[in-house]
Amino acid sequence: MSNLTATPSAEECRGAAAETATLEVHAARSTEVGALKVRRALPVRGRRMVGPWCFFDRYGPLSFTSGKPMDVAPHPHIGLQTVSWLLEGEVVHHDSLGFESLLRPGELNLMTAGRGIAHAEETPAENTGKLNGVQLWVALPETHRNRPPGFEHAKELPAIEERGGTATVFMGELAGRRSPAAAYSRMAGAEVTVHAGGRVSLPLEAEFEHAVMLLDGAARLDGQELAPDTLYYLGTHRREVEFSAEERSRLLLIGGEPFGETVLLWWNFVARSAEEIAAAREQWQRGERFDEVRAYRGPRLAAPAFSGRPIPSASRG
Ligand code: MN
């Protein structure tokens, strides 16, 4: 998907990991991606990154009888990976490398933008009439951010099975289970299901910072009731997290080694300098650097205006 609400200035995002375990509560903010209403949980005021995770949109659940609730025309990305994960419904991905991938719940679409790729994401013509999911971005470290672009779809993902629930690891590593998807820094990304009346304990990497969002149902984190559409930041030095629920509930757990680089986020780009953003924007507008997404019917997105001035993270709402 696409950060269509980009302002003219880039947003400076610095990893600011808490040095201890903590519990910060960040309400997601409402915005739109095309016609689709989303709740943006990263970046938000006071929390820009969690490990390498720098962007987190939550959309749905919604039902429809016609049309395409998701229809994001071709747009470019640099310096990041897009991580697409569904709870219900379908999304079809097309990119400038020629990949086409139909995403279903419990599967992963992972696009590594590297030095540059363009893609489109749409609700397919054949669908269940439901849409419910998340899209996250992972910032690529300096050593990998200019790598060739790539795309992968993973259907078989490792799961941690407990009596009280399960955790499916879609990115990085959790509790000794490792996702087959390409990761370029140490991280964890998992969907946790807690059965009705269940309890799930997961060991955490103490060096990582972590965050949790309740996706559906009603669950508790270490005994505390969780509100929907809210990012709970857990800090570092946590060796375990426990979820419990009266009704079947699902949660998203993300984490990673604190990202040691300050990144600039603007539109669909993760970069290091305003010059780099301006160059990528110009190249997209002129039809250079990024290949066409041939499978998409319709015009591609035009880049918004870019002022060239980064806004420090401290002064941004
Ligand atoms: Mn996108």
PDB file of C-alpha atoms in Angstrom, residues 11 13 18 55 59 63 68 100 113 129 134 174 248 261 266 279 291 299 315:
ATOM      1  CA  GLU A  11       9.683  12.743   8.492  1.00  0.00           C
ATOM      2  CA  CYS A  13      12.458   8.602  12.217  1.00  0.00           C
ATOM      3  CA  ALA A  18      13.458   2.329  25.713  1.00  0.00           C
ATOM      4  CA  PHE A  55       5.197   1.875   9.277  1.00  0.00           C
ATOM      5  CA  TYR A  59      -7.539  -1.761   7.844  1.00  0.00           C
ATOM      6  CA  SER A  63     -17.710  -6.268   4.036  1.00  0.00           C
ATOM      7  CA  LYS A  68     -12.737  -2.846  -4.871  1.00  0.00           C
ATOM      8  CA  GLU A 100       1.625 -11.398  -9.549  1.00  0.00           C
ATOM      9  CA  ALA A 113      12.170  -2.561  -2.578  1.00  0.00           C
ATOM     10  CA  GLY A 129     -16.560  -9.732   0.023  1.00  0.00           C
ATOM     11  CA  VAL A 134      -2.364  -4.965   8.046  1.00  0.00           C
ATOM     12  CA  LEU A 174      10.309 -15.860  17.620  1.00  0.00           C
ATOM     13  CA  ARG A 248     -10.971 -16.112  20.663  1.00  0.00           C
ATOM     14  CA  GLU A 261      20.192   4.467  11.856  1.00  0.00           C
ATOM     15  CA  TRP A 266       8.488  10.495   2.770  1.00  0.00           C
ATOM     16  CA  ALA A 279      16.014  12.361  -6.887  1.00  0.00           C
ATOM     17  CA  ASP A 291       9.788  -0.027 -14.400  1.00  0.00           C
ATOM     18  CA  PRO A 299      -2.965   5.363 -14.509  1.00  0.00           C
ATOM     19  CA  SER A 315       8.365  18.397  16.353  1.00  0.00           C
TER      20      SER A 315
END
